[in-house]
């Protein structure tokens, strides 16, 4: 089943985000190689694809996992969570309708 993982960034977390980004991306690339990643990306803090020093307000990942518990465990082990980038993480089942 698909699950949506939404991470909300802590205030002033851009430096932590940039430091943890390579490890975060490596985990996403592993999901992609397994054919389980639907989409992933950050929410810019301003209306721009490159927010610069304004940074990001969070991230969205939609991927396939065996269960809600497995998805939560994967999210809990995210380098962004460990680095203190995320203030809050929500994991929910997701039903893709379109496209």
N, CA, C and O atoms as CSV, one atom per row, in Angstrom:
chain,resi,resn,atom,element,x,y,z
A,1,UNK,N,N,0.839,-1.175,0.000
A,1,UNK,CA,C,0.000,0.000,0.000
A,1,UNK,C,C,0.888,1.244,0.000
A,1,UNK,O,O,2.034,1.212,0.449
A,2,UNK,N,N,0.326,2.339,-0.516
A,2,UNK,CA,C,1.051,3.604,-0.522
A,2,UNK,C,C,0.822,4.350,0.791
A,2,UNK,O,O,-0.233,4.241,1.416
A,3,UNK,N,N,1.851,5.117,1.191
A,3,UNK,CA,C,1.783,5.938,2.392
A,3,UNK,C,C,2.366,7.309,2.078
A,3,UNK,O,O,3.365,7.425,1.369
A,4,UNK,N,N,1.725,8.351,2.622
A,4,UNK,CA,C,2.230,9.714,2.503
A,4,UNK,C,C,2.949,10.054,3.800
A,4,UNK,O,O,2.391,9.923,4.890
A,5,UNK,N,N,4.178,10.486,3.667
A,5,UNK,CA,C,4.985,10.895,4.816
A,5,UNK,C,C,5.226,12.390,4.672
A,5,UNK,O,O,5.846,12.837,3.707
A,6,UNK,N,N,4.735,13.156,5.633
A,6,UNK,CA,C,4.899,14.602,5.612
A,6,UNK,C,C,5.742,15.008,6.811
A,6,UNK,O,O,5.376,14.766,7.962
A,7,UNK,N,N,6.876,15.630,6.517
A,7,UNK,CA,C,7.726,16.153,7.577
A,7,UNK,C,C,7.622,17.658,7.618
A,7,UNK,O,O,7.756,18.318,6.588
A,8,UNK,N,N,7.383,18.214,8.798
A,8,UNK,CA,C,7.329,19.663,8.975
A,8,UNK,C,C,8.639,20.113,9.598
A,8,UNK,O,O,9.026,19.638,10.665
A,9,UNK,N,N,9.319,21.034,8.921
A,9,UNK,CA,C,10.629,21.480,9.389
A,9,UNK,C,C,10.542,22.317,10.662
A,9,UNK,O,O,9.593,23.073,10.873
A,10,UNK,N,N,11.557,22.158,11.495
A,10,UNK,CA,C,11.732,23.012,12.657
A,10,UNK,C,C,12.180,24.393,12.178
A,10,UNK,O,O,12.691,24.531,11.066
A,11,UNK,N,N,11.994,25.387,12.993
A,11,UNK,CA,C,12.432,26.745,12.674
A,11,UNK,C,C,13.950,26.774,12.503
A,11,UNK,O,O,14.684,26.153,13.272
A,12,UNK,N,N,14.404,27.494,11.497
A,12,UNK,CA,C,15.839,27.675,11.233
A,12,UNK,C,C,16.589,26.352,11.060
A,12,UNK,O,O,17.686,26.185,11.593
A,13,UNK,N,N,16.003,25.422,10.323
A,13,UNK,CA,C,16.617,24.101,10.152
A,13,UNK,C,C,17.365,23.936,8.830
A,13,UNK,O,O,17.828,22.837,8.525
A,14,UNK,N,N,17.495,25.006,8.037
A,14,UNK,CA,C,18.106,24.872,6.715
A,14,UNK,C,C,19.518,24.309,6.776
A,14,UNK,O,O,19.863,23.443,5.972
A,15,UNK,N,N,20.339,24.772,7.700
A,15,UNK,CA,C,21.708,24.277,7.805
A,15,UNK,C,C,21.733,22.779,8.124
A,15,UNK,O,O,22.523,22.032,7.548
A,16,UNK,N,N,20.875,22.348,9.033
A,16,UNK,CA,C,20.778,20.924,9.371
A,16,UNK,C,C,20.285,20.123,8.165
A,16,UNK,O,O,20.770,19.023,7.898
A,17,UNK,N,N,19.317,20.688,7.442
A,17,UNK,CA,C,18.770,20.027,6.251
A,17,UNK,C,C,19.871,19.801,5.220
A,17,UNK,O,O,20.007,18.703,4.680
A,18,UNK,N,N,20.650,20.833,4.952
A,18,UNK,CA,C,21.710,20.723,3.949
A,18,UNK,C,C,22.765,19.693,4.360
A,18,UNK,O,O,23.273,18.959,3.512
A,19,UNK,N,N,23.093,19.634,5.637
A,19,UNK,CA,C,24.091,18.674,6.116
A,19,UNK,C,C,23.596,17.235,6.008
A,19,UNK,O,O,24.374,16.337,5.687
A,20,UNK,N,N,22.316,17.006,6.271
A,20,UNK,CA,C,21.758,15.642,6.260
A,20,UNK,C,C,21.240,15.222,4.888
A,20,UNK,O,O,20.869,14.063,4.698
A,21,UNK,N,N,21.211,16.136,3.942
A,21,UNK,CA,C,20.596,15.875,2.635
A,21,UNK,C,C,21.186,14.671,1.894
A,21,UNK,O,O,20.413,13.864,1.379
A,22,UNK,N,N,22.523,14.504,1.811
A,22,UNK,CA,C,23.036,13.342,1.067
A,22,UNK,C,C,22.523,11.998,1.613
A,22,UNK,O,O,22.166,11.114,0.834
A,23,UNK,N,N,22.487,11.844,2.916
A,23,UNK,CA,C,21.992,10.591,3.501
A,23,UNK,C,C,20.490,10.444,3.281
A,23,UNK,O,O,20.002,9.342,3.026
A,24,UNK,N,N,19.762,11.543,3.378
A,24,UNK,CA,C,18.314,11.525,3.131
A,24,UNK,C,C,18.029,11.094,1.693
A,24,UNK,O,O,17.174,10.241,1.454
A,25,UNK,N,N,18.748,11.687,0.740
A,25,UNK,CA,C,18.548,11.347,-0.675
A,25,UNK,C,C,18.940,9.905,-0.978
A,25,UNK,O,O,18.306,9.259,-1.812
A,26,UNK,N,N,19.959,9.397,-0.323
A,26,UNK,CA,C,20.381,8.004,-0.544
A,26,UNK,C,C,19.256,7.039,-0.180
A,26,UNK,O,O,19.040,6.051,-0.883
A,27,UNK,N,N,18.549,7.309,0.892
A,27,UNK,CA,C,17.428,6.440,1.277
A,27,UNK,C,C,16.289,6.525,0.271
A,27,UNK,O,O,15.647,5.521,-0.038
A,28,UNK,N,N,16.039,7.738,-0.241
A,28,UNK,CA,C,15.000,7.898,-1.256
A,28,UNK,C,C,15.388,7.200,-2.548
A,28,UNK,O,O,14.542,6.594,-3.205
A,29,UNK,N,N,16.654,7.280,-2.916
A,29,UNK,CA,C,17.117,6.601,-4.129
A,29,UNK,C,C,16.994,5.089,-3.996
A,29,UNK,O,O,16.718,4.405,-4.982
A,30,UNK,N,N,17.195,4.560,-2.800
A,30,UNK,CA,C,17.011,3.125,-2.576
A,30,UNK,C,C,15.545,2.739,-2.782
A,30,UNK,O,O,15.254,1.706,-3.384
A,31,UNK,N,N,14.621,3.569,-2.283
A,31,UNK,CA,C,13.194,3.311,-2.524
A,31,UNK,C,C,12.888,3.349,-4.017
A,31,UNK,O,O,12.132,2.524,-4.529
A,32,UNK,N,N,13.482,4.312,-4.703
A,32,UNK,CA,C,13.248,4.448,-6.143
A,32,UNK,C,C,13.787,3.228,-6.888
A,32,UNK,O,O,13.122,2.712,-7.787
A,33,UNK,N,N,14.956,2.771,-6.532
A,33,UNK,CA,C,15.544,1.595,-7.188
A,33,UNK,C,C,14.706,0.346,-6.964
A,33,UNK,O,O,14.663,-0.550,-7.808
A,34,UNK,N,N,14.037,0.299,-5.810
A,34,UNK,CA,C,13.151,-0.832,-5.513
A,34,UNK,C,C,11.787,-0.688,-6.186
A,34,UNK,O,O,10.945,-1.578,-6.069
A,35,UNK,N,N,11.560,0.427,-6.889
A,35,UNK,CA,C,10.281,0.660,-7.553
A,35,UNK,C,C,9.164,1.030,-6.608
A,35,UNK,O,O,7.991,0.862,-6.944
A,36,UNK,N,N,9.503,1.537,-5.416
A,36,UNK,CA,C,8.493,1.832,-4.393
A,36,UNK,C,C,8.227,3.316,-4.201
A,36,UNK,O,O,7.287,3.678,-3.493
A,37,UNK,N,N,9.022,4.184,-4.808
A,37,UNK,CA,C,8.869,5.617,-4.620
A,37,UNK,C,C,7.946,6.194,-5.690
A,37,UNK,O,O,8.191,6.014,-6.883
A,38,UNK,N,N,6.901,6.878,-5.276
A,38,UNK,CA,C,5.975,7.544,-6.195
A,38,UNK,C,C,6.449,8.975,-6.437
A,38,UNK,O,O,6.550,9.416,-7.582
A,39,UNK,N,N,6.738,9.693,-5.358
A,39,UNK,CA,C,7.261,11.053,-5.468
A,39,UNK,C,C,7.874,11.471,-4.149
A,39,UNK,O,O,7.564,10.920,-3.092
A,40,UNK,N,N,8.753,12.460,-4.234
A,40,UNK,CA,C,9.374,13.010,-3.029
A,40,UNK,C,C,9.889,14.400,-3.340
A,40,UNK,O,O,10.378,14.658,-4.440
A,41,UNK,N,N,9.781,15.291,-2.377
A,41,UNK,CA,C,10.316,16.627,-2.556
A,41,UNK,C,C,9.980,17.530,-1.396
A,41,UNK,O,O,9.130,17.211,-0.565
A,42,UNK,N,N,10.669,18.684,-1.347
A,42,UNK,CA,C,10.453,19.633,-0.260
A,42,UNK,C,C,9.391,20.674,-0.586
A,42,UNK,O,O,9.014,20.867,-1.742
A,43,UNK,N,N,8.921,21.338,0.462
A,43,UNK,CA,C,8.020,22.471,0.349
A,43,UNK,C,C,8.844,23.743,0.535
A,43,UNK,O,O,9.262,24.025,1.658
A,44,UNK,N,N,9.098,24.525,-0.520
A,44,UNK,CA,C,9.826,25.781,-0.341
A,44,UNK,C,C,9.055,26.721,0.599
A,44,UNK,O,O,7.825,26.765,0.574
A,45,UNK,N,N,9.783,27.458,1.411
A,45,UNK,CA,C,9.156,28.396,2.351
A,45,UNK,C,C,8.572,29.616,1.666
A,45,UNK,O,O,7.713,30.302,2.222
A,46,UNK,N,N,9.041,29.885,0.453
A,46,UNK,CA,C,8.504,30.999,-0.317
A,46,UNK,C,C,8.069,30.484,-1.682
A,46,UNK,O,O,8.379,29.348,-2.041
A,47,UNK,N,N,7.370,31.289,-2.432
A,47,UNK,CA,C,6.847,30.891,-3.735
A,47,UNK,C,C,7.952,30.938,-4.792
A,47,UNK,O,O,7.981,31.817,-5.653
A,48,UNK,N,N,8.865,29.958,-4.696
A,48,UNK,CA,C,10.001,29.890,-5.609
A,48,UNK,C,C,10.558,28.475,-5.596
A,48,UNK,O,O,10.627,27.848,-4.539
A,49,UNK,N,N,10.961,27.959,-6.770
A,49,UNK,CA,C,11.557,26.630,-6.778
A,49,UNK,C,C,12.920,26.597,-6.086
A,49,UNK,O,O,13.367,25.533,-5.656
A,50,UNK,N,N,13.584,27.749,-5.974
A,50,UNK,CA,C,14.856,27.852,-5.260
A,50,UNK,C,C,14.709,28.934,-4.196
A,50,UNK,O,O,14.958,30.107,-4.476
A,51,UNK,N,N,14.312,28.566,-2.986
A,51,UNK,CA,C,14.031,29.563,-1.966
A,51,UNK,C,C,15.265,30.182,-1.313
A,51,UNK,O,O,15.140,31.083,-0.484
A,52,UNK,N,N,16.445,29.711,-1.677
A,52,UNK,CA,C,17.659,30.272,-1.115
A,52,UNK,C,C,17.665,30.205,0.406
A,52,UNK,O,O,17.308,29.176,0.979
A,53,UNK,N,N,18.067,31.292,1.071
A,53,UNK,CA,C,18.173,31.264,2.528
A,53,UNK,C,C,16.832,31.164,3.249
A,53,UNK,O,O,16.802,30.922,4.456
A,54,UNK,N,N,15.719,31.346,2.531
A,54,UNK,CA,C,14.406,31.172,3.160
A,54,UNK,C,C,14.161,29.713,3.511
A,54,UNK,O,O,13.401,29.399,4.427
A,55,UNK,N,N,14.818,28.822,2.764
A,55,UNK,CA,C,14.746,27.401,3.076
A,55,UNK,C,C,13.419,26.752,2.747
A,55,UNK,O,O,12.712,27.155,1.823
A,56,UNK,N,N,13.106,25.746,3.524
A,56,UNK,CA,C,11.950,24.896,3.270
A,56,UNK,C,C,11.111,24.761,4.533
A,56,UNK,O,O,11.612,24.904,5.648
A,57,UNK,N,N,9.838,24.485,4.340
A,57,UNK,CA,C,8.943,24.313,5.481
A,57,UNK,C,C,8.659,22.843,5.781
A,57,UNK,O,O,8.011,22.524,6.777
A,58,UNK,N,N,9.142,21.955,4.925
A,58,UNK,CA,C,8.921,20.533,5.150
A,58,UNK,C,C,9.120,19.738,3.881
A,58,UNK,O,O,9.658,20.241,2.895
A,59,UNK,N,N,8.679,18.485,3.912
A,59,UNK,CA,C,8.854,17.574,2.781
A,59,UNK,C,C,7.663,16.634,2.671
A,59,UNK,O,O,6.937,16.397,3.637
A,60,UNK,N,N,7.485,16.106,1.465
A,60,UNK,CA,C,6.462,15.095,1.209
A,60,UNK,C,C,7.106,13.917,0.503
A,60,UNK,O,O,7.856,14.086,-0.458
A,61,UNK,N,N,6.806,12.721,0.991
A,61,UNK,CA,C,7.245,11.480,0.360
A,61,UNK,C,C,6.013,10.597,0.220
A,61,UNK,O,O,5.270,10.407,1.183
A,62,UNK,N,N,5.797,10.062,-0.964
A,62,UNK,CA,C,4.748,9.066,-1.171
A,62,UNK,C,C,5.453,7.820,-1.690
A,62,UNK,O,O,6.109,7.846,-2.731
A,63,UNK,N,N,5.306,6.732,-0.945
A,63,UNK,CA,C,6.010,5.495,-1.297
A,63,UNK,C,C,5.222,4.289,-0.821
A,63,UNK,O,O,4.320,4.388,0.011
A,64,UNK,N,N,5.595,3.153,-1.376
A,64,UNK,CA,C,4.943,1.891,-1.023
A,64,UNK,C,C,5.692,1.217,0.120
A,64,UNK,O,O,6.916,1.092,0.099
A,65,UNK,N,N,4.922,0.786,1.119
A,65,UNK,CA,C,5.464,0.042,2.250
A,65,UNK,C,C,4.529,-1.121,2.555
A,65,UNK,O,O,3.379,-1.129,2.117
A,66,UNK,N,N,5.017,-2.093,3.298
A,66,UNK,CA,C,4.224,-3.274,3.635
A,66,UNK,C,C,3.061,-2.955,4.569
A,66,UNK,O,O,2.006,-3.586,4.508
A,67,UNK,N,N,3.276,-1.955,5.441
A,67,UNK,CA,C,2.258,-1.624,6.432
A,67,UNK,C,C,2.498,-0.211,6.946
A,67,UNK,O,O,3.537,0.396,6.688
A,68,UNK,N,N,1.515,0.294,7.678
A,68,UNK,CA,C,1.662,1.605,8.300
A,68,UNK,C,C,2.827,1.597,9.280
A,68,UNK,O,O,3.580,2.569,9.355
A,69,UNK,N,N,2.981,0.530,10.016
A,69,UNK,CA,C,4.079,0.432,10.978
A,69,UNK,C,C,5.434,0.462,10.276
A,69,UNK,O,O,6.375,1.084,10.769
A,70,UNK,N,N,5.536,-0.201,9.140
A,70,UNK,CA,C,6.787,-0.197,8.376
A,70,UNK,C,C,7.080,1.200,7.843
A,70,UNK,O,O,8.224,1.652,7.869
A,71,UNK,N,N,6.054,1.875,7.365
A,71,UNK,CA,C,6.227,3.241,6.867
A,71,UNK,C,C,6.664,4.176,7.994
A,71,UNK,O,O,7.549,5.010,7.800
A,72,UNK,N,N,6.055,4.042,9.159
A,72,UNK,CA,C,6.438,4.872,10.307
A,72,UNK,C,C,7.874,4.592,10.738
A,72,UNK,O,O,8.625,5.516,11.051
A,73,UNK,N,N,8.250,3.327,10.752
A,73,UNK,CA,C,9.624,2.980,11.140
A,73,UNK,C,C,10.621,3.567,10.148
A,73,UNK,O,O,11.671,4.073,10.545
A,74,UNK,N,N,10.294,3.501,8.854
A,74,UNK,CA,C,11.170,4.086,7.838
A,74,UNK,C,C,11.289,5.591,8.054
A,74,UNK,O,O,12.388,6.142,7.997
A,75,UNK,N,N,10.159,6.259,8.302
A,75,UNK,CA,C,10.159,7.709,8.526
A,75,UNK,C,C,10.940,8.075,9.786
A,75,UNK,O,O,11.673,9.064,9.797
A,76,UNK,N,N,10.788,7.289,10.834
A,76,UNK,CA,C,11.502,7.562,12.093
A,76,UNK,C,C,13.014,7.454,11.929
A,76,UNK,O,O,13.769,8.095,12.659
A,77,UNK,N,N,13.456,6.637,10.964
A,77,UNK,CA,C,14.890,6.443,10.734
A,77,UNK,C,C,15.470,7.420,9.715
A,77,UNK,O,O,16.643,7.320,9.356
A,78,UNK,N,N,14.654,8.363,9.248
A,78,UNK,CA,C,15.123,9.322,8.242
A,78,UNK,C,C,16.225,10.207,8.826
A,78,UNK,O,O,16.102,10.672,9.960
A,79,UNK,N,N,17.292,10.445,8.076
A,79,UNK,CA,C,18.354,11.325,8.559
A,79,UNK,C,C,17.868,12.734,8.913
A,79,UNK,O,O,18.436,13.371,9.800
A,80,UNK,N,N,16.840,13.223,8.244
A,80,UNK,CA,C,16.306,14.535,8.601
A,80,UNK,C,C,15.696,14.502,10.004
A,80,UNK,O,O,15.825,15.469,10.754
A,81,UNK,N,N,15.043,13.418,10.360
A,81,UNK,CA,C,14.477,13.290,11.705
A,81,UNK,C,C,15.600,13.236,12.737
A,81,UNK,O,O,15.538,13.903,13.770
A,82,UNK,N,N,16.617,12.444,12.450
A,82,UNK,CA,C,17.741,12.298,13.383
A,82,UNK,C,C,18.511,13.606,13.564
A,82,UNK,O,O,19.023,13.881,14.649
A,83,UNK,N,N,18.593,14.411,12.502
A,83,UNK,CA,C,19.355,15.662,12.547
A,83,UNK,C,C,18.556,16.818,13.149
A,83,UNK,O,O,19.104,17.901,13.353
A,84,UNK,N,N,17.285,16.608,13.433
A,84,UNK,CA,C,16.470,17.671,13.991
A,84,UNK,C,C,15.899,18.622,12.951
A,84,UNK,O,O,15.447,19.717,13.286
A,85,UNK,N,N,15.920,18.198,11.672
A,85,UNK,CA,C,15.320,19.017,10.619
A,85,UNK,C,C,13.807,19.039,10.806
A,85,UNK,O,O,13.177,20.095,10.757
A,86,UNK,N,N,13.241,17.867,11.020
A,86,UNK,CA,C,11.794,17.762,11.179
A,86,UNK,C,C,11.379,18.002,12.626
A,86,UNK,O,O,11.947,17.433,13.558
A,87,UNK,N,N,10.385,18.853,12.787
A,87,UNK,CA,C,9.782,19.087,14.098
A,87,UNK,C,C,8.646,18.090,14.334
A,87,UNK,O,O,8.363,17.688,15.463
A,88,UNK,N,N,8.008,17.709,13.225
A,88,UNK,CA,C,6.861,16.803,13.302
A,88,UNK,C,C,6.798,15.981,12.024
A,88,UNK,O,O,7.039,16.501,10.935
A,89,UNK,N,N,6.472,14.697,12.155
A,89,UNK,CA,C,6.323,13.818,11.002
A,89,UNK,C,C,4.977,13.111,11.112
A,89,UNK,O,O,4.634,12.562,12.159
A,90,UNK,N,N,4.220,13.132,10.018
A,90,UNK,CA,C,2.921,12.462,9.962
A,90,UNK,C,C,2.992,11.421,8.849
A,90,UNK,O,O,3.443,11.711,7.741
A,91,UNK,N,N,2.542,10.208,9.157
A,91,UNK,CA,C,2.502,9.120,8.173
A,91,UNK,C,C,1.060,8.649,8.071
A,91,UNK,O,O,0.430,8.294,9.067
A,92,UNK,N,N,0.543,8.654,6.823
A,92,UNK,CA,C,-0.854,8.254,6.591
A,92,UNK,C,C,-0.938,7.339,5.383
A,92,UNK,O,O,-0.153,7.477,4.445
A,93,UNK,N,N,-1.888,6.399,5.397
A,93,UNK,CA,C,-2.152,5.628,4.183
A,93,UNK,C,C,-2.589,6.592,3.080
A,93,UNK,O,O,-3.223,7.613,3.345
A,94,UNK,N,N,-2.241,6.252,1.850
A,94,UNK,CA,C,-2.527,7.121,0.702
A,94,UNK,C,C,-3.104,6.290,-0.433
A,94,UNK,O,O,-2.564,5.238,-0.776
A,95,UNK,N,N,-4.192,6.760,-1.009
A,95,UNK,CA,C,-4.811,6.085,-2.143
A,95,UNK,C,C,-4.607,6.949,-3.382
A,95,UNK,O,O,-5.191,8.027,-3.488
A,96,UNK,N,N,-3.802,6.493,-4.300
A,96,UNK,CA,C,-3.560,7.233,-5.536
A,96,UNK,C,C,-4.755,7.033,-6.463
A,96,UNK,O,O,-5.160,5.904,-6.739
A,97,UNK,N,N,-5.312,8.144,-6.939
A,97,UNK,CA,C,-6.443,8.097,-7.857
A,97,UNK,C,C,-6.015,8.554,-9.254
A,97,UNK,O,O,-6.347,7.902,-10.244
A,98,UNK,N,N,-5.289,9.657,-9.342
A,98,UNK,CA,C,-4.828,10.186,-10.611
A,98,UNK,C,C,-3.366,10.583,-10.526
A,98,UNK,O,O,-2.914,10.852,-9.413
A,99,UNK,N,N,-2.615,10.642,-11.554
A,99,UNK,CA,C,-2.862,9.971,-12.814
A,99,UNK,C,C,-2.661,8.484,-12.670
A,99,UNK,O,O,-2.825,7.742,-13.638
